[in-house]
Structure formats: C-alpha cells, structure tokens
Backbone as a ProteinNet text record, in pm:
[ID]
protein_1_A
[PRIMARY]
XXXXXXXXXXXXXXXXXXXXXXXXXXXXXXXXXXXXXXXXXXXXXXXXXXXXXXXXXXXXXXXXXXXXXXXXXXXXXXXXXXXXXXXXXXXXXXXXXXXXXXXXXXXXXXXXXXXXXXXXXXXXX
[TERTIARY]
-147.1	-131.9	-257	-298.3	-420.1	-370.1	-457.6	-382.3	-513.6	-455.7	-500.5	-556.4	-703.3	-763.6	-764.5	-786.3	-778.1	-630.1	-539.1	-445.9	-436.8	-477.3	-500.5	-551.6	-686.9	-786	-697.5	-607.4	-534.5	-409.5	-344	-243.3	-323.4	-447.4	-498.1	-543.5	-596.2	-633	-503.3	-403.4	-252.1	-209.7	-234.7	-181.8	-236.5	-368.1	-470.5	-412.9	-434.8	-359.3	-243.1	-196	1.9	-27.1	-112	-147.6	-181.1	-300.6	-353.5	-240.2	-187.6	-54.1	25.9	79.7	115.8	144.4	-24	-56.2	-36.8	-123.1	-95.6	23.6	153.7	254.2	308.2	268.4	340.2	224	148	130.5	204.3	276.2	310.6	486	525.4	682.9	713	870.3	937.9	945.1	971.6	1019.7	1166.2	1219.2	1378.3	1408.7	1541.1	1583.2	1588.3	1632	1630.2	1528	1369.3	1256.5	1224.1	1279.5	1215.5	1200.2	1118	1024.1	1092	1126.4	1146.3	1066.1	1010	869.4	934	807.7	831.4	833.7	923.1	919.3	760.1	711.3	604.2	615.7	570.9	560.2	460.7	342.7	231.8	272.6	374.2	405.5	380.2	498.3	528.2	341.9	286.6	143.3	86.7	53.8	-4.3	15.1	152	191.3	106.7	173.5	153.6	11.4	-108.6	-248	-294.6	-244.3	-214	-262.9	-111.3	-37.2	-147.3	-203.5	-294.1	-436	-472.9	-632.1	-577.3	-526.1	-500.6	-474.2	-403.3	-446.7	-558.7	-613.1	-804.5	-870.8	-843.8	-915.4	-885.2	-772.1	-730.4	-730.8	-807	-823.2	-1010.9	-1050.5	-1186.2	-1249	-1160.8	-1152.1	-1135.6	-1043	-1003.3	-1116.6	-1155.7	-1244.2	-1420.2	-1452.7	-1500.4	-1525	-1405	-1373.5	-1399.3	-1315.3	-1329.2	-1425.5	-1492.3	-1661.2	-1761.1	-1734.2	-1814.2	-1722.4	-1655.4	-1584.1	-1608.2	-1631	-1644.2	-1792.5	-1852.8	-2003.7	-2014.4	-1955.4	-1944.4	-1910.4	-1839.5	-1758.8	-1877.8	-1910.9	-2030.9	-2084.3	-2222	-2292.9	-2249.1	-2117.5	-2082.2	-2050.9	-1990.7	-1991.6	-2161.8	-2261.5	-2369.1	-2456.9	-2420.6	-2423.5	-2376.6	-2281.7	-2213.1	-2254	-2257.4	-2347.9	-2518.3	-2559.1	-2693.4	-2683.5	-2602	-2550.8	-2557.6	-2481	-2437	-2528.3	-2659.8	-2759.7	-2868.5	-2886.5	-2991	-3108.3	-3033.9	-3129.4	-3133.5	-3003.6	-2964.4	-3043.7	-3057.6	-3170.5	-3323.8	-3312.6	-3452	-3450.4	-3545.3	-3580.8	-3580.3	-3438.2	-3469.5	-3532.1	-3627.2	-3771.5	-3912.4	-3927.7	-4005.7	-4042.5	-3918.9	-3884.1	-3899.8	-3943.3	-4009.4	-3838	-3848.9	-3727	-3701.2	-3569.4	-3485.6	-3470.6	-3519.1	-3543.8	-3392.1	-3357.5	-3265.8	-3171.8	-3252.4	-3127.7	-3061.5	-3134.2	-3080.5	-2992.6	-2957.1	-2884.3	-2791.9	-2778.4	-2654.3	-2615.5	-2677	-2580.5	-2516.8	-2560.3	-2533.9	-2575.8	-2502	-2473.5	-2505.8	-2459.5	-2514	-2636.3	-2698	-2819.3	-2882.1	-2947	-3007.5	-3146	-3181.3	-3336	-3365.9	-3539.9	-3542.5	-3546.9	-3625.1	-3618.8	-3692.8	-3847.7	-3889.1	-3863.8	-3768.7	-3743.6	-3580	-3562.8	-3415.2	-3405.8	-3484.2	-3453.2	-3396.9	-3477.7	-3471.4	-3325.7	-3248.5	-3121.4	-3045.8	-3039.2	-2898.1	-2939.4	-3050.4	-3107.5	-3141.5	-3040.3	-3056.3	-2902.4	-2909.5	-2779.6	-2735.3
-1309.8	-1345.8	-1303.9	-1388	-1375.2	-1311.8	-1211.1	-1186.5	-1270.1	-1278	-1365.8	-1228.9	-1242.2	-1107.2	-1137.1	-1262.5	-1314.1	-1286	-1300.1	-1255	-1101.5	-1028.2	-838.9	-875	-888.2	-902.2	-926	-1035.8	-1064	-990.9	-953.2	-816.9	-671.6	-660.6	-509.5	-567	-714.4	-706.4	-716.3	-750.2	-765.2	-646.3	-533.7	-387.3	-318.8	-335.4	-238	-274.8	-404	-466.6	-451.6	-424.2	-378.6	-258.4	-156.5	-19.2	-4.9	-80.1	-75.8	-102.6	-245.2	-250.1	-159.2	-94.6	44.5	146.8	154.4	256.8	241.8	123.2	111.1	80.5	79.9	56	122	254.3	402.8	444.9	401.5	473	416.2	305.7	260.3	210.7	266.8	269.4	397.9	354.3	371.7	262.8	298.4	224.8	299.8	172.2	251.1	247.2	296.3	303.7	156.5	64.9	-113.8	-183.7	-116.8	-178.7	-209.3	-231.3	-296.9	-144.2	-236	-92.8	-154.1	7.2	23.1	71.7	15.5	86.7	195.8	254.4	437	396.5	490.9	498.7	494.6	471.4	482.4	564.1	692.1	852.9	889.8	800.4	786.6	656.3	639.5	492	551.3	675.9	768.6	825.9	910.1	908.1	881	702.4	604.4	581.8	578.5	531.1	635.4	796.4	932.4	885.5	907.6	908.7	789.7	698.9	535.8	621.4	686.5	725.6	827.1	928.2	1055.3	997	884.2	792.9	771.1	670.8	625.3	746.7	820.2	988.4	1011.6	1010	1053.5	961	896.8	769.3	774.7	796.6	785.5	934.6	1050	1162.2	1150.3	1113.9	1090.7	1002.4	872.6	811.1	915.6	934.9	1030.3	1128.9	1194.7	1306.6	1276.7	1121.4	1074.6	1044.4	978.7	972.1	1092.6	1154.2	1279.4	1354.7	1380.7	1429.9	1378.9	1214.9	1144.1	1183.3	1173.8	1237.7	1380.2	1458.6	1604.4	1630.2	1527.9	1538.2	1456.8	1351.1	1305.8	1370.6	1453.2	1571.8	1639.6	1739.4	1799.4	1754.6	1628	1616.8	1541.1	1516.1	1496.3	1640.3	1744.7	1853.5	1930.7	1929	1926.6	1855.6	1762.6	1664.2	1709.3	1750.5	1781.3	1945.4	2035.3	2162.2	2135.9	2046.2	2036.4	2019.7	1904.4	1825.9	1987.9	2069.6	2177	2272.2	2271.2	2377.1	2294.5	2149.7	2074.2	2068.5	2020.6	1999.2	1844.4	1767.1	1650.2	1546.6	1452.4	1383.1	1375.7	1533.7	1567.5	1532.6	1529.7	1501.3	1651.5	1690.2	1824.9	1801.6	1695.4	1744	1736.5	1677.8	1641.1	1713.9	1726.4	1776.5	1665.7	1569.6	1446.4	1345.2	1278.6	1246.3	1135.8	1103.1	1023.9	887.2	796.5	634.4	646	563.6	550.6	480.7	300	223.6	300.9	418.4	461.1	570	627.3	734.1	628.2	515.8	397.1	419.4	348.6	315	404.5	545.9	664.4	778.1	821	954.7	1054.3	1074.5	1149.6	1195.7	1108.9	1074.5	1246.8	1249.8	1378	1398.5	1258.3	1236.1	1089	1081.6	974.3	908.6	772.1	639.4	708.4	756.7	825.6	876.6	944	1091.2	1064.7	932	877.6	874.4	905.4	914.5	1099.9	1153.3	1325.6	1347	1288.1	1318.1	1381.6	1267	1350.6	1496.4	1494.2	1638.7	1813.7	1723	1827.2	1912.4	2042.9	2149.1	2162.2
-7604.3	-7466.6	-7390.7	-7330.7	-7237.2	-7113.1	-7039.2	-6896.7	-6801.7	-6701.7	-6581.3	-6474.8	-6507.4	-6402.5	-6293	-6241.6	-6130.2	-6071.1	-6120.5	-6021.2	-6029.2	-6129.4	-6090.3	-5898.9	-5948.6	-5822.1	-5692.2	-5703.4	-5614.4	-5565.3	-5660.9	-5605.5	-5594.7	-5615.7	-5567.1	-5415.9	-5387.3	-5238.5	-5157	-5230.1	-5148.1	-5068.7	-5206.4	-5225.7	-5145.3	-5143.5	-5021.8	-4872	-4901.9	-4732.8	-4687.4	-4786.2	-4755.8	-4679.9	-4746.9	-4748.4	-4586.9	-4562.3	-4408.2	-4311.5	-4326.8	-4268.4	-4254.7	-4308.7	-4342.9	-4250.8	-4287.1	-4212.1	-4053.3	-4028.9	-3867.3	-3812.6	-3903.1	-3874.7	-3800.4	-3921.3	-3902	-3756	-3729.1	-3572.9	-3471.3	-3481.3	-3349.4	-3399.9	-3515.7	-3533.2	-3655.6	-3686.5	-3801.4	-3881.9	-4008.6	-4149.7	-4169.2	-4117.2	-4168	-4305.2	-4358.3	-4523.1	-4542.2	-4487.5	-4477.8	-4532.8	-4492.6	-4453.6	-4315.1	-4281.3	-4144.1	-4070.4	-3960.8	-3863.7	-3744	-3715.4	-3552.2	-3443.6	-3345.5	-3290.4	-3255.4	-3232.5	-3177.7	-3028.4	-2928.7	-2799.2	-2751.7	-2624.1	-2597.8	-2516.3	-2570.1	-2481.6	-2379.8	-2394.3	-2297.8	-2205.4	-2209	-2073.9	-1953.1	-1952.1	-1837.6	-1785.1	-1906.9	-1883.1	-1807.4	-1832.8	-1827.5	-1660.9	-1646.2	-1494.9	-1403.7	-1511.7	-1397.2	-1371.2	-1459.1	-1466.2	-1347.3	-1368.3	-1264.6	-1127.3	-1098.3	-983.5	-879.7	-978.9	-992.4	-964.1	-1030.5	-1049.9	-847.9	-859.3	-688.4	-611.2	-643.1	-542.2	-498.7	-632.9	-627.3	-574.6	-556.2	-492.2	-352.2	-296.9	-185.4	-86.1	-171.4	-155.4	-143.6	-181.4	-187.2	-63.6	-25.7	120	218.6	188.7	294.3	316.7	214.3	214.2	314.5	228.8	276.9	440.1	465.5	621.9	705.7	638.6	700.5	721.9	634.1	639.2	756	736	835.7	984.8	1030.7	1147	1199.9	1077.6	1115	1180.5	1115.8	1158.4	1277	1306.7	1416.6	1555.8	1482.3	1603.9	1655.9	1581.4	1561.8	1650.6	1600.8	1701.5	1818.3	1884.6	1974.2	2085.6	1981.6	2053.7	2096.9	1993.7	2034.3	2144.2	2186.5	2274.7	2410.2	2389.8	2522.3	2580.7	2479.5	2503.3	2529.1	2476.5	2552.4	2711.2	2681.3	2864.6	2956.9	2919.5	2968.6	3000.3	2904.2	2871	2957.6	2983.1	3032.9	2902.1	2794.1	2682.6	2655.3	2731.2	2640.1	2620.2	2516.7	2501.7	2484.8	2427.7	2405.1	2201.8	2136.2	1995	1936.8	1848.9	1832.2	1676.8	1665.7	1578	1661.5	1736	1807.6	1940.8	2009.6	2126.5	2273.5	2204.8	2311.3	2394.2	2493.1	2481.8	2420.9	2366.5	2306.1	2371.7	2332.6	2418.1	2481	2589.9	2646.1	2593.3	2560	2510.5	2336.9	2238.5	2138.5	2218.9	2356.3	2372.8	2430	2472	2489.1	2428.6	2249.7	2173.9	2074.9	2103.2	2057.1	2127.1	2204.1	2309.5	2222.9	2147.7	2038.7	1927.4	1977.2	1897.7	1890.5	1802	1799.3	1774.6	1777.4	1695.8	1833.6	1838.2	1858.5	1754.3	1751	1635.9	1598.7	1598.2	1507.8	1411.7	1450.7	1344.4	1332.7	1293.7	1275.6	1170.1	1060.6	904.1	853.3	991.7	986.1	1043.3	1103.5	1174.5	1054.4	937.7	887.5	750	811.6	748.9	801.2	942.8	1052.4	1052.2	1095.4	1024.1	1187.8
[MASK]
+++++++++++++++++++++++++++++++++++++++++++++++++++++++++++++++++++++++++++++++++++++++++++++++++++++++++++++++++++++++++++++

C-alpha cells in the first residue's frame, strides 16, 4: 500500500489551524464538554464604558480648566486695571511706560501693553 503524503501535508496544515483557532477561541470563550464554545462575559465592557465616562470627564475638566484659567487672568488684569484707575497709572505701557493708544484701551480696558509690546502682555506676572 502506497500512502498519499499529500494528504499528511494536508491534515498537519488542518491540525495547526485547528490549533490557532483554538487558541483564539479560548481568549474570547469556553469549549464546553459538547464542543461548542460559549463566549466569555466581556469584563472590560463595564471598563470600556467607565474609561468612556472618565476620558469625557477629562476632557470636560480640562475645558473647564482651560476656561477657567483664561477668566482668572482676565480678572486679574481687569482688577489691575481698576487699581491703576485708582493709583492714576491707567493706560500707561507697563513695558514701556509710554501711553497705551486709545482705540486698543476701547477695545480692551484692560490692556496692559501698548501694540508694541502686545506680544510681551501675556509674559507679564
């Protein structure tokens, strides 16, 4: 009797592939006593949502933070603004010392710089 190598060849690539199958089976179920596979619960769903839930926190904590930052500084030199008013400083260039063009103290009362030295403003404490 002759054997047929060609079909060896063919049930060892079956066998390996059963094998892989297998394997990745068993990460994402059971093999019951039956055969058949029952998936495994998905324990990272809950995770998945929390992390979701937590990602949009951080995100919406970071706006906020954001916002907020820009407001606090807004305050700031609005309250600075108003203590100059008080001191007879207002609208002077506190890099320069020269005064602050008029139509930039329109469109910002606050201004703390003239146009000049409008790149130096937000480097000022």
């Amino acid at each position: 009797m002759t054997l047929d190598t060609k079909n060896f060849e063919e049930e060892e690539k079956l066998r390996v592939e059963k094998q892989e199958i297998e394997t990745s089976l068993s990460k994402i179920g059971y093999k019951l006593e039956n055969g058949r596979w029952l998936p495994k619960p998905i324990e990272d769903e809950t995770d998945i949502e929390f992390r979701d839930e937590v990602a949009d926190e951080i995100e919406d904590m970071e706006e906020r933070q954001a916002t907020e930052s820009a407001l606090v500084k807004r305050l700031k030199n609005i309250d600075l603004a108003l203590e100059k008013i008080d001191q007879g400083t207002y609208g002077k260039c506190e890099v320069s010392d020269q005064d602050i063009e008029e139509d930039r103290l329109q469109a910002n009362p606050a201004a703390r710089t003239c146009t000049q030295h409008l790149d130096k403003e937000d480097t000022l404490k």
